[in-house]
XYZ file of C-alpha atoms in Angstrom:
621
model
C -44.308 66.079 -22.972
C -43.685 67.048 -19.339
C -45.332 63.846 -18.148
C -43.208 61.792 -20.584
C -39.984 63.448 -19.380
C -40.996 62.810 -15.786
C -41.655 59.126 -16.571
C -38.284 58.844 -18.357
C -36.532 60.379 -15.350
C -38.257 57.865 -13.016
C -37.197 54.955 -15.207
C -33.600 56.230 -15.251
C -33.553 56.473 -11.458
C -35.124 53.012 -11.174
C -32.383 51.541 -13.353
C -29.723 53.174 -11.180
C -31.339 51.678 -8.057
C -31.570 48.259 -9.729
C -27.895 48.461 -10.656
C -26.984 49.372 -7.081
C -29.073 46.480 -5.707
C -27.460 44.117 -8.174
C -24.045 45.201 -6.858
C -25.238 44.671 -3.276
C -26.540 41.262 -4.252
C -23.106 40.310 -5.633
C -21.398 41.561 -2.482
C -23.708 39.275 -0.510
C -22.195 36.261 -2.292
C -25.052 35.214 -4.559
C -23.511 34.624 -7.973
C -26.186 33.378 -10.385
C -26.460 33.495 -14.158
C -29.035 35.634 -15.942
C -31.578 34.595 -18.628
C -35.405 35.062 -19.127
C -38.652 32.847 -19.325
C -42.170 33.280 -17.708
C -42.707 33.249 -13.930
C -44.713 30.784 -11.856
C -45.489 30.705 -8.163
C -42.807 28.841 -6.195
C -43.548 26.113 -3.689
C -41.733 25.493 -0.408
C -39.310 23.142 -2.137
C -35.557 23.023 -1.713
C -33.052 23.947 -4.368
C -29.303 23.576 -4.561
C -27.717 26.986 -4.941
C -24.142 27.743 -5.913
C -22.647 30.373 -3.600
C -19.461 32.268 -4.392
C -17.646 34.834 -2.265
C -16.903 38.251 -3.682
C -13.374 38.837 -4.894
C -13.399 42.143 -2.980
C -13.773 40.359 0.316
C -10.934 39.047 2.420
C -9.772 35.670 1.090
C -9.667 32.546 3.215
C -6.487 30.466 3.273
C -7.168 26.922 2.094
C -4.445 24.280 2.375
C -3.201 23.061 -0.991
C -4.085 19.515 -1.989
C -1.446 17.090 -0.881
C -1.262 14.257 -3.381
C 1.765 12.161 -2.652
C 4.592 14.579 -2.205
C 4.024 17.065 -5.007
C 1.403 19.239 -6.671
C -1.962 18.197 -8.056
C -2.269 15.978 -11.099
C -4.075 18.300 -13.455
C -3.364 21.842 -12.309
C -1.848 23.783 -9.465
C -4.976 25.868 -8.849
C -6.169 25.998 -5.281
C -9.847 25.472 -4.590
C -12.229 28.256 -5.610
C -13.472 30.437 -2.800
C -16.942 29.044 -3.336
C -19.390 26.687 -1.756
C -22.782 25.143 -2.273
C -25.645 24.640 0.102
C -29.267 23.508 0.028
C -31.711 26.348 0.663
C -35.490 26.301 0.999
C -36.809 28.821 -1.555
C -39.322 30.151 0.962
C -36.401 31.306 3.111
C -35.042 33.390 0.233
C -38.506 34.896 -0.208
C -38.435 36.036 3.407
C -35.025 37.579 2.805
C -36.167 39.496 -0.292
C -39.688 40.504 0.762
C -38.662 43.715 2.668
C -36.873 45.099 -0.417
C -38.487 47.818 -2.523
C -39.194 47.505 -6.216
C -36.726 49.727 -8.163
C -39.470 50.583 -10.661
C -42.476 51.488 -8.494
C -40.684 51.889 -5.154
C -43.260 49.627 -3.465
C -42.579 46.644 -1.268
C -43.910 43.154 -1.966
C -41.189 41.560 -4.099
C -41.813 37.818 -4.534
C -39.673 35.017 -5.912
C -41.038 32.825 -8.699
C -39.567 29.631 -10.148
C -40.094 28.796 -13.790
C -40.781 25.063 -14.005
C -40.618 25.260 -17.799
C -36.982 26.340 -17.493
C -35.807 23.570 -15.195
C -32.658 21.728 -16.288
C -31.982 18.837 -13.932
C -31.091 20.278 -10.544
C -31.147 23.821 -11.948
C -34.151 26.132 -11.654
C -34.723 29.574 -13.090
C -35.682 32.089 -10.407
C -37.408 35.406 -11.120
C -37.752 38.328 -8.750
C -41.258 39.671 -9.382
C -43.012 42.837 -8.179
C -46.638 42.177 -7.225
C -47.462 45.881 -7.379
C -46.354 46.840 -10.897
C -45.943 43.332 -12.361
C -42.320 43.918 -13.396
C -39.700 41.149 -13.480
C -36.900 42.869 -11.546
C -34.292 40.183 -12.227
C -33.949 36.530 -13.182
C -31.162 34.007 -12.675
C -30.409 30.295 -12.914
C -29.415 28.557 -9.702
C -26.090 27.380 -11.152
C -23.297 28.644 -13.344
C -22.763 27.365 -16.868
C -19.501 25.798 -17.953
C -17.522 27.990 -20.345
C -16.582 24.968 -22.471
C -19.869 23.174 -23.183
C -22.414 25.592 -21.641
C -23.668 22.823 -19.331
C -24.761 23.704 -15.842
C -21.933 22.971 -13.445
C -24.138 21.621 -10.651
C -25.532 18.889 -12.926
C -22.030 17.858 -13.994
C -20.867 17.906 -10.381
C -23.820 15.731 -9.369
C -23.031 13.095 -12.005
C -19.300 13.078 -11.202
C -20.086 12.783 -7.491
C -22.534 9.941 -8.192
C -19.911 8.123 -10.256
C -17.354 8.484 -7.468
C -19.884 7.149 -4.934
C -21.160 4.322 -7.128
C -24.678 5.732 -7.566
C -26.732 5.179 -10.689
C -29.570 7.438 -11.887
C -32.222 5.520 -9.942
C -30.367 5.644 -6.620
C -29.389 9.268 -7.169
C -32.994 10.275 -7.864
C -34.153 8.337 -4.794
C -31.723 10.439 -2.781
C -33.045 13.627 -4.417
C -36.627 12.532 -3.766
C -36.087 12.396 -0.014
C -34.315 15.768 -0.033
C -37.100 17.340 -2.136
C -34.681 18.121 -4.988
C -35.651 17.988 -8.701
C -33.235 15.190 -9.645
C -31.901 14.302 -13.104
C -33.568 12.398 -15.912
C -32.016 9.025 -16.753
C -31.208 10.241 -20.276
C -29.439 13.357 -18.984
C -27.583 11.293 -16.379
C -26.363 8.698 -18.892
C -25.327 11.328 -21.452
C -23.152 13.029 -18.868
C -21.640 9.743 -17.653
C -20.725 8.875 -21.252
C -18.864 12.159 -21.518
C -17.098 11.485 -18.204
C -16.099 7.939 -19.173
C -14.800 9.198 -22.517
C -12.465 11.685 -20.837
C -11.392 9.199 -18.151
C -8.461 8.002 -20.278
C -6.797 11.404 -19.862
C -7.174 11.042 -16.094
C -5.644 7.576 -16.290
C -2.609 8.828 -18.208
C -2.010 11.630 -15.709
C -2.418 9.203 -12.821
C -0.032 6.693 -14.387
C 2.722 9.201 -15.043
C 2.456 10.544 -11.494
C 2.576 7.046 -9.969
C 5.479 5.818 -12.099
C 7.482 8.940 -11.274
C 7.049 8.290 -7.548
C 7.808 4.561 -7.884
C 11.047 5.188 -9.787
C 12.053 7.871 -7.301
C 11.550 5.547 -4.307
C 13.422 2.668 -5.942
C 16.338 4.945 -6.823
C 16.378 6.185 -3.240
C 16.212 2.635 -1.874
C 19.111 1.419 -4.033
C 21.180 4.613 -3.573
C 21.706 4.890 -7.327
C 20.873 7.446 -9.986
C 18.060 6.437 -12.325
C 17.234 8.235 -15.555
C 13.816 8.202 -17.215
C 15.078 5.880 -19.971
C 16.576 3.261 -17.648
C 14.603 0.031 -17.323
C 13.893 -0.752 -13.683
C 13.364 -4.286 -12.349
C 10.802 -4.418 -9.550
C 8.773 -6.920 -7.526
C 5.020 -6.623 -7.903
C 1.987 -8.172 -6.276
C -0.551 -9.420 -8.819
C -4.125 -10.486 -8.173
C -7.523 -10.450 -9.820
C -11.051 -9.792 -8.642
C -14.434 -10.399 -10.215
C -17.584 -8.347 -10.177
C -19.815 -11.266 -9.232
C -18.930 -14.155 -6.961
C -18.210 -17.580 -8.328
C -16.656 -18.312 -11.695
C -19.511 -16.904 -13.782
C -18.634 -13.212 -13.713
C -18.625 -11.356 -17.016
C -16.325 -8.581 -15.738
C -12.958 -9.051 -14.051
C -10.269 -6.662 -12.822
C -6.560 -7.424 -12.409
C -3.848 -5.112 -11.140
C -0.156 -4.967 -10.283
C 1.014 -3.261 -7.084
C 4.628 -2.343 -6.395
C 5.789 -4.323 -3.349
C 8.222 -1.624 -2.153
C 5.962 1.445 -2.314
C 2.484 -0.116 -2.276
C 1.371 1.970 -5.286
C -1.030 0.502 -7.848
C 1.004 0.733 -11.058
C -1.321 -0.638 -13.713
C -4.645 -2.419 -14.087
C -6.764 -4.084 -16.731
C -10.548 -4.500 -16.831
C -11.914 -7.327 -18.990
C -15.520 -7.848 -20.032
C -17.197 -10.654 -21.947
C -20.602 -8.943 -22.092
C -22.077 -5.888 -23.822
C -25.594 -4.727 -22.966
C -26.076 -3.026 -26.350
C -25.018 -6.138 -28.260
C -27.315 -8.242 -26.083
C -30.369 -6.089 -26.863
C -30.031 -4.061 -30.071
C -27.516 -6.428 -31.656
C -29.626 -9.529 -31.039
C -32.731 -7.836 -32.469
C -30.942 -6.617 -35.625
C -29.250 -9.973 -36.140
C -32.647 -11.674 -36.168
C -34.049 -9.105 -38.630
C -31.211 -8.916 -41.150
C -27.602 -10.177 -40.953
C -26.517 -7.461 -43.399
C -28.139 -4.744 -41.289
C -26.517 -6.205 -38.165
C -23.090 -6.215 -39.819
C -23.459 -2.558 -40.794
C -24.632 -1.656 -37.294
C -21.847 -3.594 -35.588
C -19.148 -1.772 -37.569
C -20.392 1.545 -36.164
C -20.881 0.062 -32.664
C -17.510 -1.726 -32.509
C -15.473 1.206 -31.071
C -17.943 1.488 -28.155
C -18.523 -2.238 -27.607
C -17.867 -3.429 -24.051
C -16.639 -6.885 -25.074
C -12.833 -6.984 -24.958
C -12.410 -10.613 -23.905
C -13.732 -13.996 -25.000
C -13.216 -16.996 -22.773
C -14.100 -18.362 -19.374
C -14.333 -16.191 -16.286
C -11.501 -18.056 -14.567
C -9.060 -17.290 -17.405
C -9.598 -13.522 -17.150
C -6.848 -13.189 -14.543
C -4.374 -15.107 -16.718
C -5.228 -13.075 -19.825
C -4.917 -9.797 -17.908
C -1.488 -10.835 -16.585
C -0.308 -11.380 -20.147
C -1.500 -7.890 -21.160
C 0.049 -6.156 -18.134
C 3.443 -7.861 -18.445
C 3.675 -7.254 -22.199
C 3.200 -3.479 -21.914
C 5.280 -2.799 -18.787
C 8.490 -1.860 -20.624
C 6.821 0.099 -23.424
C 4.566 2.153 -21.147
C 6.560 2.472 -17.928
C 10.167 1.346 -18.528
C 9.576 -1.289 -15.838
C 10.165 -5.035 -15.690
C 8.053 -7.053 -13.275
C 10.756 -9.633 -12.557
C 9.199 -10.907 -9.312
C 5.529 -11.845 -9.116
C 3.868 -12.147 -5.733
C 0.710 -14.147 -6.377
C -1.597 -16.626 -4.719
C -1.237 -19.578 -7.054
C -4.999 -19.737 -7.663
C -4.647 -19.184 -11.423
C -2.254 -20.001 -14.256
C -1.106 -16.381 -14.446
C 2.519 -17.050 -13.462
C 2.821 -20.023 -15.826
C 1.418 -17.923 -18.673
C 3.799 -15.032 -18.029
C 6.779 -17.409 -17.989
C 5.516 -19.008 -21.192
C 5.277 -15.783 -23.226
C 8.695 -14.502 -21.994
C 7.843 -10.781 -22.170
C 11.410 -9.797 -21.219
C 13.274 -12.290 -23.371
C 15.941 -14.143 -21.400
C 15.309 -12.168 -18.196
C 13.713 -14.707 -15.797
C 10.595 -14.012 -13.747
C 10.515 -15.469 -10.242
C 7.507 -16.206 -8.099
C 6.823 -15.343 -4.466
C 3.910 -16.902 -2.618
C 1.391 -15.012 -0.518
C 1.777 -16.423 2.995
C -1.925 -16.001 3.731
C -2.955 -18.036 0.695
C -0.337 -20.718 1.336
C -1.627 -21.003 4.896
C -5.134 -21.652 3.577
C -3.885 -24.641 1.596
C -3.561 -26.715 4.760
C -7.172 -26.107 5.762
C -8.389 -26.839 2.213
C -6.350 -30.046 2.010
C -7.624 -31.330 5.374
C -11.269 -30.555 4.580
C -10.937 -32.299 1.210
C -9.322 -35.262 2.971
C -12.260 -35.633 5.357
C -14.751 -35.407 2.461
C -12.908 -37.894 0.228
C -12.459 -40.421 3.027
C -16.108 -40.174 4.046
C -17.083 -41.176 0.491
C -14.961 -44.305 0.955
C -16.601 -45.068 4.279
C -13.672 -43.860 6.403
C -14.667 -41.416 9.143
C -11.835 -38.995 9.926
C -14.017 -36.116 11.066
C -16.988 -35.813 13.339
C -17.026 -35.884 17.104
C -14.384 -37.614 19.175
C -10.944 -36.906 20.595
C -8.165 -37.087 18.021
C -10.409 -36.653 14.966
C -10.325 -33.912 12.328
C -13.150 -31.727 13.567
C -13.659 -28.272 12.050
C -12.055 -26.689 15.102
C -9.027 -29.016 14.831
C -8.610 -28.223 11.127
C -8.636 -24.486 11.883
C -5.979 -24.919 14.566
C -3.713 -27.055 12.348
C -4.039 -24.483 9.557
C -3.103 -21.726 12.015
C -0.064 -23.703 13.243
C 1.044 -24.217 9.643
C 0.778 -20.507 8.796
C 2.560 -19.527 11.999
C 5.448 -21.913 11.229
C 5.979 -20.175 7.869
C 5.720 -16.656 9.262
C 8.045 -17.074 12.244
C 11.021 -18.725 10.506
C 13.479 -17.311 7.993
C 14.880 -20.406 6.269
C 13.092 -23.133 4.319
C 14.640 -25.864 6.497
C 13.509 -24.179 9.729
C 10.032 -23.721 8.253
C 9.837 -27.398 7.296
C 10.933 -28.593 10.743
C 8.401 -26.304 12.441
C 5.592 -27.520 10.152
C 6.337 -31.193 10.775
C 6.817 -30.504 14.492
C 3.250 -29.143 14.682
C 2.001 -32.498 13.363
C 4.179 -34.876 15.398
C 3.728 -32.853 18.588
C -0.042 -33.361 18.371
C 0.398 -37.068 17.581
C 2.355 -37.506 20.835
C 1.072 -39.451 23.826
C 2.615 -40.547 27.128
C 3.389 -43.948 25.634
C 4.597 -42.601 22.284
C 6.160 -39.118 22.564
C 7.171 -37.581 19.195
C 8.940 -34.345 20.037
C 12.131 -34.891 18.038
C 11.401 -31.862 15.816
C 10.110 -29.560 18.564
C 12.449 -26.664 19.491
C 14.739 -27.290 22.471
C 15.321 -24.989 25.417
C 13.649 -23.895 28.608
C 11.551 -21.302 26.739
C 10.339 -23.778 24.102
C 6.624 -23.743 23.279
C 6.753 -27.550 23.589
C 6.100 -28.502 27.214
C 8.069 -31.752 26.788
C 11.270 -30.056 25.528
C 10.928 -27.282 28.096
C 10.756 -29.809 30.942
C 13.753 -31.683 29.530
C 15.815 -28.482 29.527
C 14.798 -27.769 33.114
C 15.430 -31.390 34.207
C 11.800 -31.649 35.273
C 9.547 -34.624 34.668
C 7.048 -33.759 31.917
C 3.377 -33.772 32.790
C 0.690 -35.796 31.087
C 0.213 -35.212 27.376
C -3.558 -35.139 27.762
C -3.203 -32.011 29.907
C -0.715 -30.135 27.712
C -1.611 -31.012 24.126
C -4.581 -28.878 23.131
C -5.069 -30.324 19.626
C -4.603 -34.081 20.027
C -4.518 -36.236 16.888
C -5.170 -39.981 16.717
C -1.962 -41.423 15.269
C -3.400 -44.799 14.293
C -6.348 -43.188 12.497
C -4.742 -40.140 10.876
C -1.005 -40.734 10.410
C -1.167 -42.428 6.999
C -3.485 -39.681 5.703
C -1.797 -36.602 7.187
C 1.852 -37.407 6.446
C 1.503 -37.090 2.616
C -0.301 -33.752 3.010
C 2.292 -32.342 5.384
C 5.087 -33.629 3.145
C 3.578 -31.930 0.082
C 2.952 -28.626 1.868
C 6.462 -28.528 3.353
C 8.400 -29.061 0.133
C 11.500 -26.830 -0.084
C 10.415 -25.405 -3.471
C 7.185 -24.095 -1.960
C 8.789 -22.786 1.218
C 11.554 -21.030 -0.737
C 8.847 -18.865 -2.309
C 7.622 -17.852 1.144
C 10.935 -16.560 2.521
C 9.974 -12.887 2.188
C 6.825 -13.471 4.224
C 4.877 -11.235 1.836
C 1.112 -11.080 1.564
C -1.442 -9.771 -0.905
C -3.155 -7.650 1.719
C -2.543 -4.568 -0.447
C -4.395 -6.194 -3.351
C -7.291 -7.238 -1.140
C -7.498 -3.716 0.275
C -7.504 -2.258 -3.236
C -10.256 -4.653 -4.321
C -12.320 -3.405 -1.400
C -11.841 0.184 -2.642
C -13.095 -0.810 -6.102
C -16.264 -2.541 -4.963
C -17.044 0.191 -2.453
C -17.334 2.532 -5.431
C -18.923 0.055 -7.845
C -21.387 -2.223 -6.063
C -21.293 -5.950 -6.767
C -25.035 -6.198 -6.213
C -25.975 -4.178 -9.333
C -25.076 -4.593 -12.992
C -22.377 -2.242 -14.279
C -20.943 -1.770 -17.739
C -17.273 -2.076 -18.629
C -16.936 1.715 -18.806
C -18.452 2.207 -15.356
C -16.220 -0.447 -13.780
C -13.210 1.043 -15.551
C -13.988 4.499 -14.124
C -14.567 2.990 -10.673
C -11.186 1.237 -10.789
C -9.567 4.489 -11.900
C -11.122 6.365 -8.973
C -10.081 3.548 -6.621
C -6.475 3.735 -7.884
C -6.355 7.471 -7.234
C -7.867 7.042 -3.785
C -5.602 4.090 -2.930
C -2.403 5.788 -4.130
C -2.991 9.393 -3.112
C -5.804 9.463 -0.576
C -9.332 10.822 -0.562
C -8.260 14.196 -1.961
C -7.993 12.527 -5.374
C -11.770 12.876 -5.640
C -11.286 16.648 -5.677
C -8.647 16.221 -8.381
C -11.091 14.347 -10.616
C -13.746 16.990 -9.995
C -11.350 19.770 -10.959
C -10.398 17.847 -14.125
C -14.048 17.818 -15.189
C -14.342 21.543 -14.347
C -16.475 20.866 -11.298
C -16.386 23.245 -8.387
C -13.944 22.285 -5.617
C -14.494 24.302 -2.479
C -13.148 24.403 1.034
C -16.086 22.200 2.054
C -14.881 19.451 -0.305
C -11.360 19.675 1.056
C -12.512 19.798 4.659
C -14.665 16.680 4.352
C -11.943 14.847 2.419
C -9.371 15.653 5.086
C -11.767 14.578 7.848
C -12.301 11.251 6.099
C -8.562 10.795 5.677
C -7.844 11.629 9.315
C -10.490 9.176 10.486
C -9.062 6.412 8.307
C -5.523 7.049 9.554
C -6.741 7.109 13.143
C -8.521 3.777 12.708
C -5.467 2.278 11.000
C -3.171 3.422 13.811
C -5.567 1.982 16.389
C -5.872 -1.400 14.681
C -2.105 -1.583 14.176
C -1.488 -1.871 17.922
C -0.544 -5.372 19.064
C -2.984 -5.214 21.973
C -5.847 -4.400 19.619
C -4.797 -7.109 17.159
C -4.727 -9.657 19.963
C -8.117 -8.520 21.228
C -9.708 -8.779 17.781
C -8.182 -12.236 17.267
C -9.504 -13.491 20.600
C -12.967 -12.128 19.805
C -12.934 -13.815 16.414
C -11.844 -17.154 17.872
C -14.399 -16.941 20.688
C -17.162 -16.200 18.182
C -16.107 -19.150 16.011
C -15.999 -21.500 19.023
C -19.448 -20.389 20.126
C -20.876 -20.946 16.655
C -19.340 -24.437 16.484
C -20.779 -25.291 19.886
C -24.233 -24.283 18.683
C -23.853 -26.364 15.522
C -22.648 -29.437 17.422
C -25.458 -29.126 19.974
C -28.233 -28.456 17.442
C -27.089 -30.820 14.710
C -28.130 -30.230 11.109
C -30.699 -27.427 11.182
C -30.712 -26.313 7.546
C -29.832 -28.315 4.443
C -31.215 -28.475 0.925
C -33.838 -31.245 0.760
C -32.643 -32.727 4.041
C -35.942 -32.564 5.904
């Protein structure tokens, strides 16, 4: 009996010591869950551990997320005082080895990982006493979510992969080189399905936030009060982008961007392909039409096909959808469309009359209009060569590639630098006639007058100085006898008042092109992606484009993923770097330098091509 009492007393003291050590362990910031399976000897592999500071310690001030000009989209919680890091398990063993076993009071505690209890990136660790064989404690290397009991690190990994455009294969390749366990493809896809399903809630929160800011800025700009029920007329920039190049893409994205604020207001993703229908559906259809019909009814809500038609018509169809729902969803009317004229989107919107008798006007993107001159001249050279007329090639006064580029640049510059349609037209025609001019046949009647005129002939006239030779001052000479009858119709068509009237604002679709870049940085064009993945990528791109890189932390917090000071710090660093680069490239000196480099590179390439001749052509050699 005495021996039994003594043993009971020892066990009681051992439990007290274990409790004290557990408290010390918590104070040293290791917050891991507890459960129990059998130990195995750990290797020198790495594991991702979730570290959380004790609430008793002094808190660290973390700046609140700045999204737009108000609080976060989903909650006003600041980031948890927590962080994650990658630790080699052998290093933890070294840390724990000097500790004494609370049961036998001997040293020699070792750390074991249970490979049978591995869940993705999560391992179960057991603190084991080699002397008495007791399992002192066991924990998982990540917390579990209170909602679905899933390990938070696995959810965070999938959300992070989705925000970075990584699939399960690429993610596991990354884990392979870091000696991390990785995630099975099934586990990865199951979690992405859950994320994509909840993405609609993120979209609604993002929409309401954006519309609130857009209406606020328009009310401020017009100096008028605007209630939530008032319908607001705005100008938007509309453009589409496709997942694959050419007109064979099965997924297309179209969006509208407010011209005043630059916010992405709404978007639509269209898909004419479903992977499940292509595999399972095709197999069942061949087996039994009745079985296929039954299967398709259950699959229909999850089917990726939401559009039937050609790839080129996706942009037009998306425009119809976006314009029809603008009043119902946002109390907005897109009464001015800034577009590129590459599709029938504007014609379709005018045809359906989404706003009744309220007209919709069109503004042209100056960049795209400027490209029309180059396209028209290249087509002219090709068409004439088929008829046996050589307008291009080598020779002074011909339409070489370098000459076409210069004429296109002159055309764009004439539109940008003038405010009225008449002034634009005169400047466009002047760029043609000026280059037709020779000493015997000067044609400077449309060139601007004055001593500071860009035209050497008009400048000399104003200064009462005899003009020099045209061959020395005209840098893009054109052969009048060869080209006049071909160029005049093109210049007349591209200087029509109706076209130039739509260019008066001098607007561009640079915002749309920038947004498209954000989308395809997240969702790669080189790999197949489903409609749901592209939709989530566009959603993430909208948040990033409208509110900065901190939106990634907002999405993580929405999915109950840990957001720490490390996340905020790296997001702010990325934002600062982007702003610094933007400020640098905005300088006129830098713009000029980049332009000169680009032109010099193009000239050098053309010189190589002209000197080498045809070096690569399909079936040419």
